[in-house]
Short mmCIF file of C-alpha atoms in Angstrom, two decimals:
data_model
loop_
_atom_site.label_atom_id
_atom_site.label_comp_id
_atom_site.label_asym_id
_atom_site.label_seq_id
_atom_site.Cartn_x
_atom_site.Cartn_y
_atom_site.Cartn_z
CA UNK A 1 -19.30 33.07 -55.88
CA UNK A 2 -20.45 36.87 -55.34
CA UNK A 3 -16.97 39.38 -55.81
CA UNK A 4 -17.20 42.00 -53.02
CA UNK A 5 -15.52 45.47 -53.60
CA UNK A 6 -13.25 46.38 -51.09
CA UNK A 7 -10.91 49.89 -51.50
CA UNK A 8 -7.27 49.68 -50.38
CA UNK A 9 -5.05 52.70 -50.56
CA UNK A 10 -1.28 52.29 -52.13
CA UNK A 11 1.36 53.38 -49.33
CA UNK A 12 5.26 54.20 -49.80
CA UNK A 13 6.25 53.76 -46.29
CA UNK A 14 6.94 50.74 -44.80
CA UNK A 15 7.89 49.12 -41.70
CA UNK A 16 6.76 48.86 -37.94
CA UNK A 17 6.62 52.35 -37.21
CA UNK A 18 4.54 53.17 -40.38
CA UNK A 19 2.67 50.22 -39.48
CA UNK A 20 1.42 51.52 -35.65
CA UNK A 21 1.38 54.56 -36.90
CA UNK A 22 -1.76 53.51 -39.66
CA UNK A 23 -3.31 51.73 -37.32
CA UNK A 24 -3.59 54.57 -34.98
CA UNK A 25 -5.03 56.77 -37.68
CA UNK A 26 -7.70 53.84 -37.94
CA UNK A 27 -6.48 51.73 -41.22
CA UNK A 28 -4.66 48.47 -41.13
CA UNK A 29 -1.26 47.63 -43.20
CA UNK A 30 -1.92 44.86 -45.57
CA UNK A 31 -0.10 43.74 -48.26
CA UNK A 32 -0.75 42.94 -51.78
CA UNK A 33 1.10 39.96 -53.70
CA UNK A 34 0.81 37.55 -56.65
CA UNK A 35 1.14 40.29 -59.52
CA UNK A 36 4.01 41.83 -60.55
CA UNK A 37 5.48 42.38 -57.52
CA UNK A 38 4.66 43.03 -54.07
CA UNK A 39 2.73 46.30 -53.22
CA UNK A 40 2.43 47.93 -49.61
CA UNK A 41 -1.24 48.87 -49.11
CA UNK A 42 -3.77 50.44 -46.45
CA UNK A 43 -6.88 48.77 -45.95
CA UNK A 44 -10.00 49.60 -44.03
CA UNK A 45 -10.15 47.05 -41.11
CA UNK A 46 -14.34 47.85 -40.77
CA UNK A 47 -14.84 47.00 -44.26
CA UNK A 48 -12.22 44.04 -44.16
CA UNK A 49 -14.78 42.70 -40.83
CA UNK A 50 -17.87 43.04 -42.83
CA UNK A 51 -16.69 41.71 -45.49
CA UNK A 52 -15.66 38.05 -44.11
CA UNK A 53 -18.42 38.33 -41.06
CA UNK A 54 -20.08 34.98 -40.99
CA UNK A 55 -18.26 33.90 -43.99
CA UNK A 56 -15.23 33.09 -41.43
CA UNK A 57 -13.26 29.98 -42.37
CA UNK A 58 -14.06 30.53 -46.18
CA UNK A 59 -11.43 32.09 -48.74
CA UNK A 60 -13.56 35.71 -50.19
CA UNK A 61 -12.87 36.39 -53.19
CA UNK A 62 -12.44 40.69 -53.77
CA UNK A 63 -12.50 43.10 -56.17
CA UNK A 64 -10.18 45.40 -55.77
CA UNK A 65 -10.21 48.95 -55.96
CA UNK A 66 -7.89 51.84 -55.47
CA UNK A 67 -8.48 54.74 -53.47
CA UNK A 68 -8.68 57.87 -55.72
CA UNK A 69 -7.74 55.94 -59.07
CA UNK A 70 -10.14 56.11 -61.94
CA UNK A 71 -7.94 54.32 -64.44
CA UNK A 72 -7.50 50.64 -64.86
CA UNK A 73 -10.14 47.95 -64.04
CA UNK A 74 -10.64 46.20 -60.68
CA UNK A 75 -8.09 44.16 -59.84
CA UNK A 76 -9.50 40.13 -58.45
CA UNK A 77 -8.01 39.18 -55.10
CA UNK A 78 -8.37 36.71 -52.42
CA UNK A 79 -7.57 37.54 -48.88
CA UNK A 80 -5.07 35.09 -48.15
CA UNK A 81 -4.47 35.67 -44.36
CA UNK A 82 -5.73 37.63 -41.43
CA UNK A 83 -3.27 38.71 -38.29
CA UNK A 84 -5.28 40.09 -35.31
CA UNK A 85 -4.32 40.78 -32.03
CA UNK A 86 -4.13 37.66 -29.69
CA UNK A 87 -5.50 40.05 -26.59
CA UNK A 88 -7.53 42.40 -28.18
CA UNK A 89 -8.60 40.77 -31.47
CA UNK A 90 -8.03 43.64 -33.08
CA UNK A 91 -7.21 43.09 -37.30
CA UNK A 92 -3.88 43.88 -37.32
CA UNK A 93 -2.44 42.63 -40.79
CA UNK A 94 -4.02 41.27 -44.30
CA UNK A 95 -2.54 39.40 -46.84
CA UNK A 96 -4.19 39.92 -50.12
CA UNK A 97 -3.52 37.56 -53.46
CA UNK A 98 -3.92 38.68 -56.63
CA UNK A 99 -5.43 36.11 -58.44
CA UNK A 100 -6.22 35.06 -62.42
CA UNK A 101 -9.62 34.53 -63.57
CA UNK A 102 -8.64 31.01 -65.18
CA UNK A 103 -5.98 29.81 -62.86
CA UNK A 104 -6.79 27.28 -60.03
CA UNK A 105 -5.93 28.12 -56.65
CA UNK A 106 -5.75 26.60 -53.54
CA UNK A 107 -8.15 28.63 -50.87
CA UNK A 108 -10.02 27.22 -47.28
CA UNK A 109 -13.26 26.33 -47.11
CA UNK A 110 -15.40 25.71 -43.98
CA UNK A 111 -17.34 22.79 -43.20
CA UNK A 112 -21.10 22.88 -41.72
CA UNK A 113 -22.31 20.02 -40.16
CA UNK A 114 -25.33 19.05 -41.40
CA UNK A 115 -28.67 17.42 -39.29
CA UNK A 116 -28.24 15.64 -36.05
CA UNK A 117 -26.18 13.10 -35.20
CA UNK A 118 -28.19 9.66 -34.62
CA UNK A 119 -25.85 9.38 -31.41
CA UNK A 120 -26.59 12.66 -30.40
CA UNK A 121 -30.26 12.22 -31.04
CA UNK A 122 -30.70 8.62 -29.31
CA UNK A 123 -27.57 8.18 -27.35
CA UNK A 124 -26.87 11.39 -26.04
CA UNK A 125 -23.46 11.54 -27.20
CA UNK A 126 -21.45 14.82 -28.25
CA UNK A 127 -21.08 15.47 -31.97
CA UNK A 128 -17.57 16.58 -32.37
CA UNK A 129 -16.26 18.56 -35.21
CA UNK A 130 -12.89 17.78 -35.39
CA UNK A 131 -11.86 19.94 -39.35
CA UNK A 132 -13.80 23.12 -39.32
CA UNK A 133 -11.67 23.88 -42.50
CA UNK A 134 -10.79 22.27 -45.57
CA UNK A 135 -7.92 22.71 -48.46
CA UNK A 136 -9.20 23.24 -52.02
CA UNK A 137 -8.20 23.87 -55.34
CA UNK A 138 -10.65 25.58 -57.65
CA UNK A 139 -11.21 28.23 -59.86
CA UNK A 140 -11.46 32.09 -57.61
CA UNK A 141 -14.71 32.48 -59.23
CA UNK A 142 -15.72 28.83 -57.95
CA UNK A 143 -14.69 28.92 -54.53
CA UNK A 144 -17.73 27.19 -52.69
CA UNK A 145 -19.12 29.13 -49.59
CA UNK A 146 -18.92 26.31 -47.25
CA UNK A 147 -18.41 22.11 -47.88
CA UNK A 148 -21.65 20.40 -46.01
CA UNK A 149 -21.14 17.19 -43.84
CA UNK A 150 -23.87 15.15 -43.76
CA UNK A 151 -23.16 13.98 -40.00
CA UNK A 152 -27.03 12.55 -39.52
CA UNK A 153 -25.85 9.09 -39.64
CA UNK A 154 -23.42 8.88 -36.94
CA UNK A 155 -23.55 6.92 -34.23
CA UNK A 156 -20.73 6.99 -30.85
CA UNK A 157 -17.57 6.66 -31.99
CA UNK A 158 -18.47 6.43 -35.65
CA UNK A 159 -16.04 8.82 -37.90
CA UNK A 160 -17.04 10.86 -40.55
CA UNK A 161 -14.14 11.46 -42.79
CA UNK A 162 -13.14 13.70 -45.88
CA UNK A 163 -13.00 10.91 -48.28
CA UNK A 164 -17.59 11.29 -47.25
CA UNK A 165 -17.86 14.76 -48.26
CA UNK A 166 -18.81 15.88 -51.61
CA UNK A 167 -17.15 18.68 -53.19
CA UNK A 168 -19.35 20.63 -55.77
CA UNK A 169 -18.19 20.60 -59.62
CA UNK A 170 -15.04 22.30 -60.30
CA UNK A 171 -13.70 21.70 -56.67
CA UNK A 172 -11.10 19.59 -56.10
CA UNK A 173 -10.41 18.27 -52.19
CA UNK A 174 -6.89 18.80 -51.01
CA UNK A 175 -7.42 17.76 -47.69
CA UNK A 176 -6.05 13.57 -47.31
CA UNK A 177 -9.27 11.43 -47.63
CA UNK A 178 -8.68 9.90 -44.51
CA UNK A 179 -8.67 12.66 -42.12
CA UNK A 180 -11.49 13.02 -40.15
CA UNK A 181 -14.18 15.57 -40.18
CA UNK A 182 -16.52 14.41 -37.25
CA UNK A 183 -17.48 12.48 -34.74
CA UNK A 184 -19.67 11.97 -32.21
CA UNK A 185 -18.23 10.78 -29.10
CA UNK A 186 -19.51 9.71 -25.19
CA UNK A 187 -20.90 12.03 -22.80
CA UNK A 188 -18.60 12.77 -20.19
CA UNK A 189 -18.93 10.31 -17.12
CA UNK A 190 -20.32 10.97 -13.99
CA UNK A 191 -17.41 12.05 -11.87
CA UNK A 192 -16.72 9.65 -8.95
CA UNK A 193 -16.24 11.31 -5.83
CA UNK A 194 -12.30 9.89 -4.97
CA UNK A 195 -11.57 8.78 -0.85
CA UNK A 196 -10.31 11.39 0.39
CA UNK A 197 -6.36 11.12 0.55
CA UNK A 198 -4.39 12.84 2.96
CA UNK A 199 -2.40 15.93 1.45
CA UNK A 200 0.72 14.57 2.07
CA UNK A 201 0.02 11.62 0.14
CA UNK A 202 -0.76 13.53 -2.86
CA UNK A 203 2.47 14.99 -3.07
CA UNK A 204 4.45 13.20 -5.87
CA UNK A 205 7.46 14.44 -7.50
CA UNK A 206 8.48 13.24 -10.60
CA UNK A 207 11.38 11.03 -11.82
CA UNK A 208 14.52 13.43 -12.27
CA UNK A 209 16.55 12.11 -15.44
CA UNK A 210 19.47 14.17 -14.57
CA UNK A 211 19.84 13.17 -10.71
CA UNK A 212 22.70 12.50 -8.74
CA UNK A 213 23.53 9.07 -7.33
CA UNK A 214 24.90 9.43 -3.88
CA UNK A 215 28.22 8.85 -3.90
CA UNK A 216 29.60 5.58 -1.32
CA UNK A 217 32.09 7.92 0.34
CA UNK A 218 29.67 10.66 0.71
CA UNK A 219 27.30 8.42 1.78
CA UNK A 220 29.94 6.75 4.34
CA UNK A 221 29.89 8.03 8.11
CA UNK A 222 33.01 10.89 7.56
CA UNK A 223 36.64 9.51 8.62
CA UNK A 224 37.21 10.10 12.24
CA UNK A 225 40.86 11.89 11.88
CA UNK A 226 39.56 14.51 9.94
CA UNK A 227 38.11 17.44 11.41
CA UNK A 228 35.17 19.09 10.19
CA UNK A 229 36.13 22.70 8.49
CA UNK A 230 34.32 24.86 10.62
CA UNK A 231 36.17 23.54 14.05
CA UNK A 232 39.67 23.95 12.19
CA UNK A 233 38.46 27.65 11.60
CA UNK A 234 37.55 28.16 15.19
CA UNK A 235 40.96 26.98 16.25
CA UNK A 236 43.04 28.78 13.75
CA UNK A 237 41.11 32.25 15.06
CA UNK A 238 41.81 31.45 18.94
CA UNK B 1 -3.69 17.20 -10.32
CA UNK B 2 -1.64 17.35 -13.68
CA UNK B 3 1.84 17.52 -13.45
CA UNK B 4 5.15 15.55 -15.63
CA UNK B 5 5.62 12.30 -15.32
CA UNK B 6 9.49 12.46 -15.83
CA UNK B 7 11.84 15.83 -15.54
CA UNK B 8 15.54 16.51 -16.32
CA UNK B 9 15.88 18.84 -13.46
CA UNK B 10 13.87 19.13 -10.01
CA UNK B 11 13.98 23.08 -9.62
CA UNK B 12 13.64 25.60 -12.49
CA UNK B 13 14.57 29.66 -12.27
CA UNK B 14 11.33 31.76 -12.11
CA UNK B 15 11.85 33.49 -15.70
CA UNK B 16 10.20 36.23 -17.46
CA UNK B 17 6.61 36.54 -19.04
CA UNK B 18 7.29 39.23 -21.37
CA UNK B 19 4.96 39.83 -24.52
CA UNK B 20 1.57 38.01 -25.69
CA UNK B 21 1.34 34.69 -26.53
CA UNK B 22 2.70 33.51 -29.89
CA UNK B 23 1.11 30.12 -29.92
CA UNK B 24 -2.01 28.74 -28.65
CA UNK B 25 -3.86 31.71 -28.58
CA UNK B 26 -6.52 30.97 -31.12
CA UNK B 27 -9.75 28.16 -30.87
CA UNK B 28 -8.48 25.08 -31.62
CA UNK B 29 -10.79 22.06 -31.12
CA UNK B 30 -13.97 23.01 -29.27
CA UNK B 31 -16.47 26.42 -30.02
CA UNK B 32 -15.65 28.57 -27.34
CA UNK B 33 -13.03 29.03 -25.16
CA UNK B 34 -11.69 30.75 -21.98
CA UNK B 35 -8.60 33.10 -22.85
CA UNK B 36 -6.30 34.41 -20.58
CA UNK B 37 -5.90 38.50 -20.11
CA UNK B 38 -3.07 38.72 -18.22
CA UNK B 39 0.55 37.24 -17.80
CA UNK B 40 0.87 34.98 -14.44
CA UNK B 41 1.58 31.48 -13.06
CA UNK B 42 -1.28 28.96 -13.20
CA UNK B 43 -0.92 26.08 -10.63
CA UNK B 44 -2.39 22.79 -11.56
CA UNK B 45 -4.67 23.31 -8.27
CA UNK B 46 -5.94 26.16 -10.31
CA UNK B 47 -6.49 24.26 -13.23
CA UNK B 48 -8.61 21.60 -11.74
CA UNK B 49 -10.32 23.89 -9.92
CA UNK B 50 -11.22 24.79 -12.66
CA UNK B 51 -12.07 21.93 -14.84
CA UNK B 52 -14.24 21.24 -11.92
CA UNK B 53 -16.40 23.89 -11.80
CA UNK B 54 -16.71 23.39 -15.64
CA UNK B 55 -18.11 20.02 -15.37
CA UNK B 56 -19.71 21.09 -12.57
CA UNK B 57 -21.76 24.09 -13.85
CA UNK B 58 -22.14 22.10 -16.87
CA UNK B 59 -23.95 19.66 -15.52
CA UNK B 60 -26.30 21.88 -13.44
CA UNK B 61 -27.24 23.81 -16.80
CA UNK B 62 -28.07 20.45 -18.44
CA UNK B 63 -30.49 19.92 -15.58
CA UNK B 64 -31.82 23.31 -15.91
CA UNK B 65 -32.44 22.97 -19.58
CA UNK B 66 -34.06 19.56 -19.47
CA UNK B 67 -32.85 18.61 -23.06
CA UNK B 68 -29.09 18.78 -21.96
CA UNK B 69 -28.35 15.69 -19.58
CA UNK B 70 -25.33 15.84 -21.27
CA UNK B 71 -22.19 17.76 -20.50
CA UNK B 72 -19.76 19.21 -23.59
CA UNK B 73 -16.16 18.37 -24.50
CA UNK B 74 -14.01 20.18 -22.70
CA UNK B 75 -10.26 20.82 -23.57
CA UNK B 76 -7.00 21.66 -21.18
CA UNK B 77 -4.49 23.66 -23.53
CA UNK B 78 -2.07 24.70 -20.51
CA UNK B 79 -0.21 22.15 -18.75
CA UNK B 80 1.70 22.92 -15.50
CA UNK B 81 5.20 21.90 -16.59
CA UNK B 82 7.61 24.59 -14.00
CA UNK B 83 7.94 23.73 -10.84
CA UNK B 84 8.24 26.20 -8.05
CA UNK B 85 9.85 25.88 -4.79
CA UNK B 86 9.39 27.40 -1.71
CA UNK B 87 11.34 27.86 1.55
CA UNK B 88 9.84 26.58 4.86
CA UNK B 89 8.57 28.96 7.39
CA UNK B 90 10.77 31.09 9.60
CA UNK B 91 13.67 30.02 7.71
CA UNK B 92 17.24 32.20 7.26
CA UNK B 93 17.82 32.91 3.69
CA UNK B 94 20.41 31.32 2.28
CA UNK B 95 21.43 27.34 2.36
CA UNK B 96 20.36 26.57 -1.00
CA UNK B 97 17.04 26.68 -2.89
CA UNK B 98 13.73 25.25 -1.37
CA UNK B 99 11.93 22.68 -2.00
CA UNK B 100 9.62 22.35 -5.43
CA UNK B 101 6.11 22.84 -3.92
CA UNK B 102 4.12 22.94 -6.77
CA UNK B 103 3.36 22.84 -10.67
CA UNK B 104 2.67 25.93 -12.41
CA UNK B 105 1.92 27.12 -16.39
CA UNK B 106 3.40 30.14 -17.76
CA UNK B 107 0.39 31.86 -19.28
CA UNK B 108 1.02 34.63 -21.26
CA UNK B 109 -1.99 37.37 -22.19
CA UNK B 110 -3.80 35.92 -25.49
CA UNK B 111 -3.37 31.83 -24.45
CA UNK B 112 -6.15 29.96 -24.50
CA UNK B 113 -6.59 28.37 -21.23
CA UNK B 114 -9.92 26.09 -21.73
CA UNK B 115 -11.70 25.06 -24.76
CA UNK B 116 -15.64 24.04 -24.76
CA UNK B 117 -17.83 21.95 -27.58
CA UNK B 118 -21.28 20.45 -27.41
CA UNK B 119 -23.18 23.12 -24.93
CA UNK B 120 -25.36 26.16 -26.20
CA UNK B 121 -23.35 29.39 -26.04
CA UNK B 122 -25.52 30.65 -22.80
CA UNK B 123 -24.22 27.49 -20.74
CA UNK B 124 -20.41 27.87 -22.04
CA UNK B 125 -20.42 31.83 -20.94
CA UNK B 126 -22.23 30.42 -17.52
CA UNK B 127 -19.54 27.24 -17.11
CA UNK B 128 -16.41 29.35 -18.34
CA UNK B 129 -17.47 32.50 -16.12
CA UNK B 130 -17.31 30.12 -12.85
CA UNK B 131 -13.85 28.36 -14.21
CA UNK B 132 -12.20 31.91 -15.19
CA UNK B 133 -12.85 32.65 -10.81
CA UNK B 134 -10.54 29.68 -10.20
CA UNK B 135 -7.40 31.06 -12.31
CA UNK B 136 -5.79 33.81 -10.74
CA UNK B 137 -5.86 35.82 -13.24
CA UNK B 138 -8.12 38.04 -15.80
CA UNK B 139 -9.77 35.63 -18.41
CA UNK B 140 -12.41 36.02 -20.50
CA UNK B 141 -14.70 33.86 -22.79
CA UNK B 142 -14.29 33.68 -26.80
CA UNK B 143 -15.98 31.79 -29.27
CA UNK B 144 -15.40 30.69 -32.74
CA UNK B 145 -17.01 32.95 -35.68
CA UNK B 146 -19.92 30.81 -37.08
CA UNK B 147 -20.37 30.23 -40.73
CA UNK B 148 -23.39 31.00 -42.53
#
C-alpha cells in the first residue's frame, strides 16, 4: 500500500476553546495515539481531504511528519477516525494511530461491487449493497485498497455474503462470514391507486397502554341529592 | 400515513429542538440521501408526500432514460412518533389540552430524512429535489463518497 506524507503540527493547548479557535485559523484539532502517550496535534483539514478523497471507506496508512522538525524519522500512522460536521460536513476532528511496521492491526476496508448482477441484467431487479465496509486485520503496510465482490451471479433475492469474498494474502476477514454483503432485490411495485377513503375515516389513534378505565361511579348518572358545585357557589354568594 | 401502533400516553409536551443531530445523520443503507437543514416538526402527511413524489419522479426518469423501468430503493429514517394536538376553532383557552391531530418527527439540522439506492446520481438529485418541496423545511441532497 502507497504511505502518503501528511504534516501535523504539535500543540500545548487543549480543549474546546483551543479547538474553535484552530479551526477558525483554518487547521483542524486531531489527536495522535498508540505511542508513548497521547499527543495533541494540528492538522491540515485540505491535505487530510485529499488525502482519503476516493479512497473513502478504506483505512490510509500516513507518514507522518512534523511541522518545522528536522530530527527523527517519519513516524507510520493510520487515521483511525474522522468527525465532521453533521450540517456543514466540515472535518472537524482526526484520530490518528501510531502504528508498528510488524504488528497486525485491525483497519476498514471498502467493498466494490463487481459486474452486474444477473437479476439486475435480466430481471430488472435492484442490486443492493448492504456492507460498504469491512473489518480486517493485516499488516499497515498490507492494508488492501478495497475487498471486490464478485456480485455477477446474483439473481432476486439471492445473498452474497462475506464468507464469498476473497481477502488478498496477508488479510485476515474480521467481519462474521455470514453477514451479508449484497443483494439484489425486486423492483418496487407499481403503486395501486387506494379508493378513496373519507378523511375522517383515516383518522386512527393508537392503543394508549397507560389509559384510564372509566370508573362505574363516574360513569353512573350523578346522585340526585347532591348538588353540582357551581350552583352551591351561586347560592352561598346571594 | 405512518404513525405507532401502540403509545403509553395520548398527548406529549411540544419540547425543544436544540443542537444538530447526534444520530442518524450520516448515509446509512442507500447512495444518496436527502438531509435535513433545519430544526422543525415533520408530519407523516409530509413524509408521504414525500415518498410519493420520490417514487413518483422516479418512475418518470426511468421512462425518460429508457434503460431504467425500474425505480431505486428508497429508505424512511424519520418516523412520526409525537403527537400534536390542537384546539378546535373559536374555542376559549383553557379546559384542558386539545385533541392529538396529528403525527410529527422531531428533525434536528444534520438528520437524514430519505435515503436512495439503485438510480444514477442525476435521477436521485431530480427525485430528492421534488421530495425535499414536501418537508417543510430546508433539505438538501448528499451522497456517499465513492471508492476508487
Amino acid at each position: 500500500m502507497e504511505m502518503q506524507e501528511l504534516t501535523i503540527t504539535r500543540r500545548e493547548a487543549t480543549g474546546k476553546q483551543v479547538a474553535k479557535r484552530l479551526r477558525r485559523a483554518g487547521a483542524v484539532p486531531a489527536i495522535l495515539y498508540g505511542g508513548a502517550k497521547a499527543e495533541p496535534v494540528t492538522v491540515d483539514p485540505k491535505a487530510v481531504l485529499r488525502m482519503i478523497h476516493g479512497r473513502e471507506g478504506t483505512t490510509q496508512l500516513l507518514a507522518l511528519k512534523f511541522d518545522g522538525e528536522t530530527s527523527g524519522g517519519a513516524r507510520m500512522a493510520i487515521i483511525r477516525d474522522l468527525q465532521f460536521d453533521p450540517v456543514s460536513e466540515d472535518l472537524l476532528h482526526v484520530d490518528l494511530q501510531e502504528v508498528a511496521a510488524d504488528r497486525a492491526i485491525t483497519v476498514r476496508v471498502a467493498v466494490r461491487p463487481v459486474g452486474e448482477a444477473a437479476g439486475v441484467r435480466e430481471q430488472k431487479g435492484i442490486l443492493n449493497l448492504v456492507l460498504h465496509e469491512l473489518d480486517v486485520s493485516c499488516l499497515p503496510t498490507a492494508i488492501p485498497q478495497r475487498i471486490d465482490a464478485d456480485v455477477s451471479a446474483l439473481m432476486i433475492g439471492d445473498v452474497l455474503t462475506v464468507a464469498a469474498l476473497l481477502a488478498p494474502g496477508g488479510v485476515r476477514i474480521l467481519t462474521p462470514a455470514a453477514q451479508a454483503v449484497a443483494t439484489v432485490v425486486p423492483p418496487m411495485a407499481e403503486e395501486v391507486a387506494a379508493p378513496a377513503v373519507p378523511a375522517a375515516a383515516l383518522v386512527t389513534e393508537p392503543e394508549v397502554l397507560t389509559e384510564r378505565k372509566p370508573k362505574e361511579e363516574e360513569a353512573a348518572a350523578p346522585e340526585e341529592g347532591k348538588k353540582p358545585k357551581k350552583a352551591e357557589k351561586a347560592e352561598k354568594e346571594k | 400515513m405512518l404513525m405507532p401502533k401502540r403509545v403509553k400516553y395520548r398527548k406529549a409536551q411540544r419540547g425543544r429542538m436544540k443542537g444538530t443531530a447526534q444520530r442518524g445523520a450520516t448515509l446509512a443503507f442507500g447512495e444518496y440521501g436527502l438531509k435535513a437543514l433545519e430544526p422543525g416538526w415533520v408530519t407523516n402527511r409530509q413524509i408521504e408526500a414525500a415518498r410519493v413524489a420520490l417514487t413518483r419522479s422516479l418512475k418518470r426518469g426511468g421512462k425518460v432514460t429508457r434503460s431504467l423501468k425500474r425505480g431505486g430503493k428508497v429508505w424512511i429514517r424519520v418516523f412520526p412518533d409525537k403527537p400534536v394536538t390542537k384546539k378546535p376553532a373559536e374555542t376559549r383557552m383553557g379546559k384542558g389540552k386539545g385533541n392529538p391531530e396529528e403525527w410529527v418527527a422531531v428533525v434536528k439540522p444534520g438528520r437524514i430524512i430519505y435515503e436512495m439506492q439503485g438510480v444514477p446520481e442525476d435521477l436521485a438529485r431530480e427525485a430528492f429535489r421534488t421530495a425535499g418541496q414536501k418537508m417543510g423545511i430546508a433539505t438538501k441532497f448528499v451522497m456517499r463518497a465513492r471508492t476508487l
